Amino acid sequence: MERIALFIDGANVYAAAKRLGWNFDHRKILEYFAVQGRLYNAFYYTAIPMPIDDKQKRFTDALTYMGYTVRTRPLRESTDEHGDTSRRANLDVEIVTDLLTTAERYDTAVLLTGDGDFERPVEVLRARGKRVVVASIAEMTSYELRNAADEYVDFKDIREHVERPGYRLPSEQRGHDRMADSRPFYVTAPLSDTDER
């Protein structure tokens, strides 16, 4: 039976959910991909605020109880020359480390991200005889990553299998703002009402 490992880029999946307007049920994601073989492990990578708040703690605990191996990094705040503060955490190194160091334990890696930075690690895995499936949404998936993978799965095509029905993202509970809906996914700074993007 094919051994499967799941690698979820939490920030990328959350950004995709915001674009789609519906959220994911992480238990259903496990079940959907596990049914295609025998699940070796499922890794979930996410940034956490420091100190960690109750909501984030409950979320990471829930993932652990579902069977995920949760990898975290603290969000780091930085201020630019204009006084604007941003919070970031990059878990790409952790994802690549797990992809490569656990490769002998799986036959297929399912990578939930559209980040083009993973193109080369995916090529390395395929050169070692591993099958790689990339899952994301088309508008957030780099051409290079999609081209490097054996298979591409669009979240829109598997919605009925992975959606968390009735759950609205926190940003959607405040009411719909048409301007927010039209913003590109990569904008991290809030846009003013006069911004024409």
CSV table of C-alpha atoms in Angstrom, one decimal, residues 35-163:
chain,number,residue,atom,x,y,z
A,35,VAL,CA,-7.8,7.2,1.9
A,36,GLN,CA,-5.5,7.1,-1.1
A,37,GLY,CA,-3.0,4.9,0.8
A,38,ARG,CA,-1.5,4.5,4.3
A,39,LEU,CA,-0.8,7.8,6.0
A,40,TYR,CA,2.8,7.9,7.4
A,41,ASN,CA,2.5,11.3,9.0
A,42,ALA,CA,0.8,14.7,8.6
A,43,PHE,CA,2.8,17.8,9.3
A,44,TYR,CA,1.2,21.2,9.9
A,45,TYR,CA,3.4,24.4,9.9
A,46,THR,CA,2.1,27.6,11.5
A,47,ALA,CA,3.3,30.8,13.1
A,48,ILE,CA,2.2,31.6,16.6
A,49,PRO,CA,2.0,34.9,18.4
A,50,MET,CA,4.2,35.2,21.5
A,51,PRO,CA,2.9,34.9,24.1
A,52,ILE,CA,0.5,32.4,22.5
A,53,ASP,CA,-3.1,33.4,22.8
A,54,ASP,CA,-5.9,31.0,23.9
A,55,LYS,CA,-7.4,30.7,20.4
A,56,GLN,CA,-4.1,29.8,18.8
A,57,LYS,CA,-3.4,27.3,21.6
A,58,ARG,CA,-6.7,25.6,21.1
A,59,PHE,CA,-6.1,25.4,17.4
A,60,THR,CA,-2.7,23.8,17.6
A,61,ASP,CA,-3.9,21.5,20.4
A,62,ALA,CA,-6.8,20.4,18.2
A,63,LEU,CA,-4.5,19.7,15.3
A,64,THR,CA,-2.3,17.5,17.6
A,65,TYR,CA,-5.3,15.5,18.8
A,66,MET,CA,-6.3,15.0,15.1
A,67,GLY,CA,-3.0,13.4,14.5
A,68,TYR,CA,-0.9,16.2,13.0
A,69,THR,CA,2.7,16.8,13.9
A,70,VAL,CA,2.6,20.6,14.5
A,71,ARG,CA,5.6,22.7,13.8
A,72,THR,CA,5.6,26.3,15.0
A,73,ARG,CA,7.7,29.4,14.9
A,74,PRO,CA,7.0,32.6,16.8
A,75,LEU,CA,5.7,35.6,14.8
A,76,ARG,CA,8.3,38.3,14.7
A,77,GLU,CA,7.4,42.0,14.6
A,78,SER,CA,9.5,44.5,12.7
A,79,THR,CA,9.0,48.1,12.0
A,80,ASP,CA,10.1,49.8,8.7
A,81,GLU,CA,11.4,53.3,8.1
A,82,HIS,CA,7.8,54.6,7.9
A,83,GLY,CA,6.9,53.3,11.3
A,84,ASP,CA,4.7,50.5,9.8
A,85,THR,CA,4.8,47.3,11.8
A,86,SER,CA,4.5,43.9,10.2
A,87,ARG,CA,4.4,40.4,11.7
A,88,ARG,CA,6.1,37.5,9.9
A,89,ALA,CA,7.3,34.0,10.4
A,90,ASN,CA,8.8,31.8,7.7
A,91,LEU,CA,8.5,28.0,8.1
A,92,ASP,CA,9.9,27.1,4.7
A,93,VAL,CA,13.1,25.6,6.2
A,94,GLU,CA,11.1,23.4,8.5
A,95,ILE,CA,8.9,22.2,5.7
A,96,VAL,CA,11.9,21.4,3.4
A,97,THR,CA,13.7,19.7,6.3
A,98,ASP,CA,10.8,17.4,7.0
A,99,LEU,CA,10.2,16.7,3.3
A,100,LEU,CA,13.8,15.5,2.8
A,101,THR,CA,14.6,13.9,6.2
A,102,THR,CA,11.5,11.7,6.2
A,103,ALA,CA,11.5,10.8,2.5
A,104,GLU,CA,12.5,7.2,3.2
A,105,ARG,CA,9.2,6.8,5.1
A,106,TYR,CA,6.8,7.7,2.4
A,107,ASP,CA,6.1,7.1,-1.3
A,108,THR,CA,4.0,10.2,-2.0
A,109,ALA,CA,4.3,13.6,-0.5
A,110,VAL,CA,1.2,15.8,-0.5
A,111,LEU,CA,2.2,19.4,-0.2
A,112,LEU,CA,-0.5,21.9,0.5
A,113,THR,CA,1.0,25.2,-0.7
A,114,GLY,CA,1.4,27.2,-3.9
A,115,ASP,CA,4.7,28.7,-2.9
A,116,GLY,CA,7.2,28.6,-5.7
A,117,ASP,CA,10.1,28.3,-3.2
A,118,PHE,CA,9.3,24.6,-3.0
A,119,GLU,CA,10.1,23.9,-6.7
A,120,ARG,CA,13.6,22.7,-6.1
A,121,PRO,CA,12.9,20.4,-3.1
A,122,VAL,CA,10.0,18.9,-5.1
A,123,GLU,CA,12.4,18.2,-8.0
A,124,VAL,CA,14.9,16.6,-5.6
A,125,LEU,CA,12.1,14.3,-4.2
A,126,ARG,CA,11.0,13.3,-7.7
A,127,ALA,CA,14.7,12.5,-8.6
A,128,ARG,CA,14.7,10.2,-5.6
A,129,GLY,CA,11.7,8.3,-7.0
A,130,LYS,CA,9.0,10.0,-4.8
A,131,ARG,CA,5.6,11.1,-6.1
A,132,VAL,CA,4.7,14.7,-5.2
A,133,VAL,CA,1.2,16.1,-5.2
A,134,VAL,CA,0.7,19.8,-4.8
A,135,ALA,CA,-2.7,21.1,-3.6
A,136,SER,CA,-3.7,24.8,-3.6
A,137,ILE,CA,-5.7,27.2,-5.8
A,138,ALA,CA,-4.6,28.2,-9.2
A,139,GLU,CA,-4.2,31.9,-8.6
A,140,MET,CA,-1.9,31.2,-5.6
A,141,THR,CA,0.2,28.5,-7.2
A,142,SER,CA,3.4,29.3,-8.9
A,143,TYR,CA,3.8,27.9,-12.4
A,144,GLU,CA,7.2,26.4,-11.5
A,145,LEU,CA,5.9,24.5,-8.5
A,146,ARG,CA,2.9,23.2,-10.5
A,147,ASN,CA,5.2,22.1,-13.3
A,148,ALA,CA,7.6,20.4,-10.9
A,149,ALA,CA,4.9,18.2,-9.2
A,150,ASP,CA,3.6,14.9,-10.4
A,151,GLU,CA,0.0,16.0,-9.8
A,152,TYR,CA,-1.8,19.2,-9.0
A,153,VAL,CA,-5.1,19.3,-7.0
A,154,ASP,CA,-7.2,22.5,-7.0
A,155,PHE,CA,-9.0,23.0,-3.6
A,156,LYS,CA,-12.1,24.2,-5.6
A,157,ASP,CA,-12.3,20.7,-7.1
A,158,ILE,CA,-12.3,18.9,-3.7
A,159,ARG,CA,-14.4,21.4,-1.7
A,160,GLU,CA,-17.1,19.0,-0.9
A,161,HIS,CA,-14.5,16.7,0.7
A,162,VAL,CA,-12.5,19.2,2.7
A,163,GLU,CA,-14.8,22.2,3.6
